[in-house]
Structures are given as C-alpha cells and as structure tokens.
Short mmCIF file of C-alpha atoms in Angstrom, two decimals:
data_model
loop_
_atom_site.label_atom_id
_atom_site.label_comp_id
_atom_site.label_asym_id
_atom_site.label_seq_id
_atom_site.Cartn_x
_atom_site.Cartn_y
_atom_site.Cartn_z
CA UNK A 1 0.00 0.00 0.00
CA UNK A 2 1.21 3.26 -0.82
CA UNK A 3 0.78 6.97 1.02
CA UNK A 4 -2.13 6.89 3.84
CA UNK A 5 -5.02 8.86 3.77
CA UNK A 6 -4.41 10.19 7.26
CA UNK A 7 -1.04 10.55 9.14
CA UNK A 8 -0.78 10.22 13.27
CA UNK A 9 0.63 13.50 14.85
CA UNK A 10 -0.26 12.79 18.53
CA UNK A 11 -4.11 13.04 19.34
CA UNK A 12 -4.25 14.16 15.71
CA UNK A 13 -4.75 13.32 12.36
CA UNK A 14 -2.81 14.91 9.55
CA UNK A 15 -5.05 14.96 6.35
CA UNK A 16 -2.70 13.99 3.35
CA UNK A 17 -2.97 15.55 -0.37
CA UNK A 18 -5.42 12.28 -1.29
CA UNK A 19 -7.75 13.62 1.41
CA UNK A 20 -9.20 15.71 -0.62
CA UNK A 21 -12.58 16.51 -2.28
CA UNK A 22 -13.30 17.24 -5.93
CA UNK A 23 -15.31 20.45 -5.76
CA UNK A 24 -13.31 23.12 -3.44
CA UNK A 25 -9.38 22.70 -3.10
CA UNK A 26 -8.45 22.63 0.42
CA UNK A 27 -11.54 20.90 1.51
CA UNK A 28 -11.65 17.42 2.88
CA UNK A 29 -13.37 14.45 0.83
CA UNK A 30 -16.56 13.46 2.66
CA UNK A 31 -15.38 9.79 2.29
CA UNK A 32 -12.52 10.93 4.39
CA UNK A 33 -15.00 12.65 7.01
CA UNK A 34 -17.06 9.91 7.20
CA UNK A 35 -14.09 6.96 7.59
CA UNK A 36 -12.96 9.02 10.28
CA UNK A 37 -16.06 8.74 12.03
CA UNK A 38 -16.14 4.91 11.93
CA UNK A 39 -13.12 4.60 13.39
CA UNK A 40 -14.14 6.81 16.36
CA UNK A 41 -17.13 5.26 16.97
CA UNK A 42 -15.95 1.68 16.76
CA UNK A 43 -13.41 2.33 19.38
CA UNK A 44 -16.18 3.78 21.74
CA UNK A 45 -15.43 0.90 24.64
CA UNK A 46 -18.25 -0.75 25.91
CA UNK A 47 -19.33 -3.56 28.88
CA UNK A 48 -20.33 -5.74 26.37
CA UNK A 49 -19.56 -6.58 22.15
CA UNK A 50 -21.67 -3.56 20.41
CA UNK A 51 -22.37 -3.88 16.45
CA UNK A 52 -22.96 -0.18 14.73
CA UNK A 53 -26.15 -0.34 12.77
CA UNK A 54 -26.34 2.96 12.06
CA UNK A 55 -24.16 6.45 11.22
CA UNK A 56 -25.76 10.20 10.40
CA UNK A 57 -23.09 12.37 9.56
CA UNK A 58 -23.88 16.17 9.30
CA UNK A 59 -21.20 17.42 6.55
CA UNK A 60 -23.34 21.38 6.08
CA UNK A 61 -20.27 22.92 5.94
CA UNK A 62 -16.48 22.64 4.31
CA UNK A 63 -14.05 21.10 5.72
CA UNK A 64 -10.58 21.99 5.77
CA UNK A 65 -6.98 20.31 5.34
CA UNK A 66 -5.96 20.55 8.59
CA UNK A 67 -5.52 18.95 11.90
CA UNK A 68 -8.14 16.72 12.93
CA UNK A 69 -9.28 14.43 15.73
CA UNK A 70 -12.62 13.10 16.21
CA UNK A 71 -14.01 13.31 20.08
CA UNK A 72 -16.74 10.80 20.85
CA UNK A 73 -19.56 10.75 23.80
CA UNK A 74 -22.34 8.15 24.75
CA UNK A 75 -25.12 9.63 24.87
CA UNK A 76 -26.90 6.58 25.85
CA UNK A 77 -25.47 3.55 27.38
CA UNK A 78 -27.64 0.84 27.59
CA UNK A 79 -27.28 -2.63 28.06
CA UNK A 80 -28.87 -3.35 24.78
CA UNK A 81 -28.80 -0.26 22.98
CA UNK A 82 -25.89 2.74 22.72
CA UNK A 83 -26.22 6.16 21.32
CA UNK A 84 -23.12 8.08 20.36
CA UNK A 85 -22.65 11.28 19.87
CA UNK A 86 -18.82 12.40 17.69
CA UNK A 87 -17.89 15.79 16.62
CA UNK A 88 -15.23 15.84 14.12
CA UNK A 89 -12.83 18.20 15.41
CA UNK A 90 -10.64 20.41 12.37
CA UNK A 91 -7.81 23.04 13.94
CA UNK A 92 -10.09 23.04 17.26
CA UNK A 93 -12.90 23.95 15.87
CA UNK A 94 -16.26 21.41 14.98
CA UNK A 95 -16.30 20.97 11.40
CA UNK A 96 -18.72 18.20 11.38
CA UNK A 97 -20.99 16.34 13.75
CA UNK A 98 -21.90 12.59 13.66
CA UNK A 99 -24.36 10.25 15.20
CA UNK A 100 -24.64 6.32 15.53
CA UNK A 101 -26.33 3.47 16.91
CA UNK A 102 -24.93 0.30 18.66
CA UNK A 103 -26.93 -2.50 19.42
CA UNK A 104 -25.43 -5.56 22.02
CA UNK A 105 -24.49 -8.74 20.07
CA UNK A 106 -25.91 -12.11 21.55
CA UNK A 107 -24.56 -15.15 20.41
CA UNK A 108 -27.36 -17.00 21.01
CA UNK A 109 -29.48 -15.34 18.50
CA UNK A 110 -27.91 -16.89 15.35
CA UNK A 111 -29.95 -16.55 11.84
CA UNK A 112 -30.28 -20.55 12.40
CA UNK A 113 -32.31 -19.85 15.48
CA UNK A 114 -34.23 -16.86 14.17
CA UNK A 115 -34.73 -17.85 11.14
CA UNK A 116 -32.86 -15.04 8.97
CA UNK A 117 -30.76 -15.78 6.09
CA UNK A 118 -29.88 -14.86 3.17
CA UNK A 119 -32.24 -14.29 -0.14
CA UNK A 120 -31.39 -14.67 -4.08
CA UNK A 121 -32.38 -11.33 -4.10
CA UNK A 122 -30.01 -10.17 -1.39
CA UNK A 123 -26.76 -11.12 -4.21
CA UNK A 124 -25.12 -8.71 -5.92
CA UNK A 125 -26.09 -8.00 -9.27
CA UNK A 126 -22.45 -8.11 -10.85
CA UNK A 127 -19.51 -9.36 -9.00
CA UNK A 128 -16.59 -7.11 -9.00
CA UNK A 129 -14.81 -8.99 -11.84
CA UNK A 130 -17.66 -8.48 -13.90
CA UNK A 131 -17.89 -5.03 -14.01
CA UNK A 132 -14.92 -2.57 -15.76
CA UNK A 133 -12.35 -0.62 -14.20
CA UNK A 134 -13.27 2.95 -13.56
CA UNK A 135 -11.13 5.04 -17.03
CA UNK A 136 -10.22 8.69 -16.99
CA UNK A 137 -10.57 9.73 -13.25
CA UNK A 138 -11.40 13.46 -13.37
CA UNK A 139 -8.71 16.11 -12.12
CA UNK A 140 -9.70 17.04 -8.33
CA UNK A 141 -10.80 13.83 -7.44
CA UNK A 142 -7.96 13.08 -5.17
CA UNK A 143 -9.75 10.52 -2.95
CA UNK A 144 -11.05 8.47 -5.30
CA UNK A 145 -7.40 7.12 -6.44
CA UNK A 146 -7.25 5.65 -2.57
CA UNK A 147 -9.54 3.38 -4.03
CA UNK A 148 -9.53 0.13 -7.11
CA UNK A 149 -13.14 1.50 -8.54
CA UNK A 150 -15.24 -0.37 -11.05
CA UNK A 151 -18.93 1.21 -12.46
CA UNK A 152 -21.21 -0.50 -15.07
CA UNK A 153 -24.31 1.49 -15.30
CA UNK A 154 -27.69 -1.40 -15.11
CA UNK A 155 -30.42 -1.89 -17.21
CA UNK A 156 -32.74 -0.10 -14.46
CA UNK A 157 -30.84 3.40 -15.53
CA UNK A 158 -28.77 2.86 -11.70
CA UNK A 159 -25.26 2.38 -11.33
CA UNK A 160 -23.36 -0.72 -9.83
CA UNK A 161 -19.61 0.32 -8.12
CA UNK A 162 -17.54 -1.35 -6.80
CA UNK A 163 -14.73 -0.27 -4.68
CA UNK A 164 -11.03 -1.43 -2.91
CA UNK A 165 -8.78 0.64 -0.79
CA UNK A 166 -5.58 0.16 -2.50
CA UNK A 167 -3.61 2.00 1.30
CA UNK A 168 -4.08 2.69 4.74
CA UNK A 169 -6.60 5.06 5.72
CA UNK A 170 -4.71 6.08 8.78
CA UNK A 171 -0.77 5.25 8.37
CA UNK A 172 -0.03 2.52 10.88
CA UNK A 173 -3.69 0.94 11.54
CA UNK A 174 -5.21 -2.02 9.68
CA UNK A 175 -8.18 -0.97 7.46
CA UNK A 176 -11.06 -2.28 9.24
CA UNK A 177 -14.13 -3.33 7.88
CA UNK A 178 -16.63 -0.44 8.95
CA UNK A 179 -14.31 2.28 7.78
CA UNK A 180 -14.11 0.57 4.22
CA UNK A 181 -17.93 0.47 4.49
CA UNK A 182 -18.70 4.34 5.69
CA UNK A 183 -15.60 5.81 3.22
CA UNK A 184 -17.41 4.00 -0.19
CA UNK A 185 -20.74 4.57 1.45
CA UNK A 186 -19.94 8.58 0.83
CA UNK A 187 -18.54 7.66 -2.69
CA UNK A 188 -21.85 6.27 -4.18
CA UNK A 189 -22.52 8.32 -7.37
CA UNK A 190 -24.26 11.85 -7.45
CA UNK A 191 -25.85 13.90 -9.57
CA UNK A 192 -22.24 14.58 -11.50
CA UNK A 193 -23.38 10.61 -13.03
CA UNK A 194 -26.28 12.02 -14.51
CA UNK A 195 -25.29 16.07 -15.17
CA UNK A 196 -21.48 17.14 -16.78
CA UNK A 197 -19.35 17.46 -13.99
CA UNK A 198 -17.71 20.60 -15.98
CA UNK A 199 -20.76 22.94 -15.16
CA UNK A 200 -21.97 21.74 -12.25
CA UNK A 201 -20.87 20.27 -8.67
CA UNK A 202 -23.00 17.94 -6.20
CA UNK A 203 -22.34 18.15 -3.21
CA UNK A 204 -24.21 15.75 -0.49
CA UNK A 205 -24.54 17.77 2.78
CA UNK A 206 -25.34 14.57 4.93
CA UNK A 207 -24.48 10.79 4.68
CA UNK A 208 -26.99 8.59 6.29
CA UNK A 209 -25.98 4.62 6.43
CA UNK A 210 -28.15 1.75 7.88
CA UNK A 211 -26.01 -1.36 8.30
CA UNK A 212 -26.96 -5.20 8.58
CA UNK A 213 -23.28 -6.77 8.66
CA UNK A 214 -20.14 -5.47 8.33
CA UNK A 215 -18.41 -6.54 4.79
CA UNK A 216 -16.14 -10.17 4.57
CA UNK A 217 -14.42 -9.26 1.71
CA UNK A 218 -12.37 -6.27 0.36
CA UNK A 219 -14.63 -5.03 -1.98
CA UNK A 220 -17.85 -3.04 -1.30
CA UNK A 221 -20.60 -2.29 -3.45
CA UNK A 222 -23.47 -0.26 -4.19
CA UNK A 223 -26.15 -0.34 -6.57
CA UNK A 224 -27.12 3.55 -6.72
CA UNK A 225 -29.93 5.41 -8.14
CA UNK A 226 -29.49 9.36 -8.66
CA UNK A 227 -32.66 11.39 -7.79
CA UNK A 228 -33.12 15.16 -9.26
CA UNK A 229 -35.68 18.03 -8.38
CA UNK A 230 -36.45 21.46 -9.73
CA UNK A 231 -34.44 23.86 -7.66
CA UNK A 232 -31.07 22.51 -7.46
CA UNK A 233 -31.38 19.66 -5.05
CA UNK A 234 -31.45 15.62 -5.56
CA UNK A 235 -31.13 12.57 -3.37
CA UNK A 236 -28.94 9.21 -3.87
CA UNK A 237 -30.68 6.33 -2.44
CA UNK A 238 -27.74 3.08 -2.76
CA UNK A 239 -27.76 -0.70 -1.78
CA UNK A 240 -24.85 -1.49 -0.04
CA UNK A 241 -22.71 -4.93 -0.83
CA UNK A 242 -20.32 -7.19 -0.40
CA UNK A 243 -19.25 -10.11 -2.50
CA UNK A 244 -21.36 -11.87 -0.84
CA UNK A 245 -24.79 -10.33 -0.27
CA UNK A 246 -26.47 -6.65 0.95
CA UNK A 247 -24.80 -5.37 3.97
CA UNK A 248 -27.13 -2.18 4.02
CA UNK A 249 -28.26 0.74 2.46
CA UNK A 250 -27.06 4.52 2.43
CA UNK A 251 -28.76 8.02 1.62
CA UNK A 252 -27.67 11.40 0.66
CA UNK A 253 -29.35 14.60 0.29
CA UNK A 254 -27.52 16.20 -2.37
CA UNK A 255 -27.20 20.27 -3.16
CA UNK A 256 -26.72 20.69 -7.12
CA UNK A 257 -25.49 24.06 -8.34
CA UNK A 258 -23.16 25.81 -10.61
CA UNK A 259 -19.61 25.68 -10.71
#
C-alpha cells in the first residue's frame, strides 16, 4: 500500500494531499469525514460486544486540510442499545458532527435460530470482476485514487460500483471493515453521473448509512440510483454490498449548483 489517507501526529490526524474533495481545493473528501467517524465510533469501549447499525453524519459545511481528531460521547449507554454522539474536530474547531447506533451482540441469537438468512435477491447484481475498471478519473478527485473503482451502469438506468482501498486510511492501523464500508458509502454516485461534472458540482450535505453486517471481503458495493428536483437539489438512495450479499443501504441529500 502506498501513502495513507491520514497521518498520526499525537491526538491528531494529519489529512494527506489524497484527502481531498473534488469540488473546493483545500476541503476534505466526505469519504474521508465519514471513515474518520467509523473509526471513532468503533473504538467507543463498551461492557459488552456492540455492532454499529447505524451512522448520520452532518457534513453542512467545508471542511478543511488541517488537523483533525474526532471526540466521541455516549449519549446513551444501555445494556442493549448505545447512542453516540462524535464531533469531528478540524484546527479546534467542529467541522462536522456525527451520530450512531450500537446494538449488544448475543450469540445466542444466530440466523439458524431466528430464522434469517440470506435471499437470491439479497446477491449482488455483478460481481466485481464483472464489471470494468473505472477510465479517466477526473482532475480534483484526489480521494477516489485511494480506491480500485469499477462502475457499469444497469439496465434499471442505476449504477453498480464497486470499490477497494488500494492503502491505509490512517498510516499505521489495519483498514477495518466499517471504515471501508462508511468511506465507499460517501462515494456512491451523485448527480455529477447524470449532469457534466464541468458545469456543475454535487455536493451531499449529509451521509446517512443503515447497516446489517459489516463486509467479509475487500470489496464493497453499491447499486445507486441518482434522484433530481427542480431547484437545485437531488437525493442518492444506494444498496450497499459485499461479494457476498447486501450489507445495508445509504442516503444522501444532495445540493446541485453551478460551478
């Protein structure tokens, strides 16, 4: 693996070049935003095992290439359930605020006892050697080449990507499986798949992801379908996968204007 994403500097986190988002220079990626996130709330200790099934990340205003740590407080800590509250923390000031759910894992409730498995409808419609390697990555989109991407649009008019991180996220720390998840979650297409990317930017203000399981493999999907109003605003609504099977769903609200 070649340069990290992020670089250790004490309690912070030095944001490298690749950190960076296609639409303002000097602005963070919201893949790396929302990565950073995961890793703060999946190191939130707790009495007993705790599996995030959900992360809301406010993203309303730029974020710059600075210094960064991520501070984390329960906001609820109950035996079954935990709500966390994060603030993403940029030159000491909050640059972004995040919020997730943890619910207790029990052992005893396997998908043999309960009765949940897996559906033919749950696959993947294209397996990641089935679909091309992303060609001609735009100028600006510095984040995206921390990533192996392949996109094949569908017969539905939605697009299927797949994605691998090709270096560490933070230099020094394995890439787990919930920052892989919440870094392509933020990377599903916008309305710059559907509108030239020359005249106008889209921007997603939020990043909401629901998760079932946390991906076994090194890829991660999504099956994405671009939404567009009157008025400059849209919506991306994506499937989540691994090789395997779904492993959720994410949403973005997504401001479309003018570059």
């Amino acid at each position: 693996m070649s340069q990290a994403i992020f670089v250790p500097d004490g309690e912070w986190l030095i944001p490298q070049p690749n950190a960076c988002g296609p639409w303002f220079p000097g602005v963070q990626h919201g893949g790396s935003i929302a990565g950073l996130f995961a890793r703060a709330i999946e190191r939130v200790e707790s009495d007993v095992e705790m599996f995030t099934t959900r992360i809301s990340i406010d993203m309303s205003r730029r974020v710059p290439m600075a210094p960064t740590k991520v501070e984390t407080e329960v906001v609820r800590d109950g035996r079954r359930v935990q709500a966390i509250e994060a603030r993403y923390i940029v030159s000491d000031e909050v640059a972004a605020r995040a919020t997730a759910t943890r619910i207790r894992v029990d052992e005893d409730l396997s998908s043999e006892k309960i009765g949940v498995g897996s559906r033919p409808e749950d696959r993947p419609p294209m397996q990641p050697e089935e679909v091309p390697d992303m060609e001609g990555l735009f100028v600006g989109f510095d984040f995206v080449r921390n990533f192996v991407m392949r996109r094949e649009q569908t017969p539905s008019g939605g697009a299927m990507t797949w994605a691998r991180l090709n270096r560490q996220f933070v230099q020094g720390e394995p890439n787990t499986p919930l920052i892989l998840l919440a870094a392509v979650a933020d990377m599903v297409p916008s309305a710059n798949s559907v509108l030239d990317y020359r005249e106008y930017l889209s921007v997603n203000p939020d990043l909401n992801i629901a998760i079932s399981r946390l991906p076994q493999s090194e890829w991660v999907g999504s099956l994405a379908v671009v939404r567009t109003a009157p008025g400059g605003v849209g919506q991306t609504d994506a499937q989540l996968f691994d090789e395997h099977g779904v492993i959720g769903r994410s949403i973005k609200s997504l401001l479309i204007d003018h570059r």
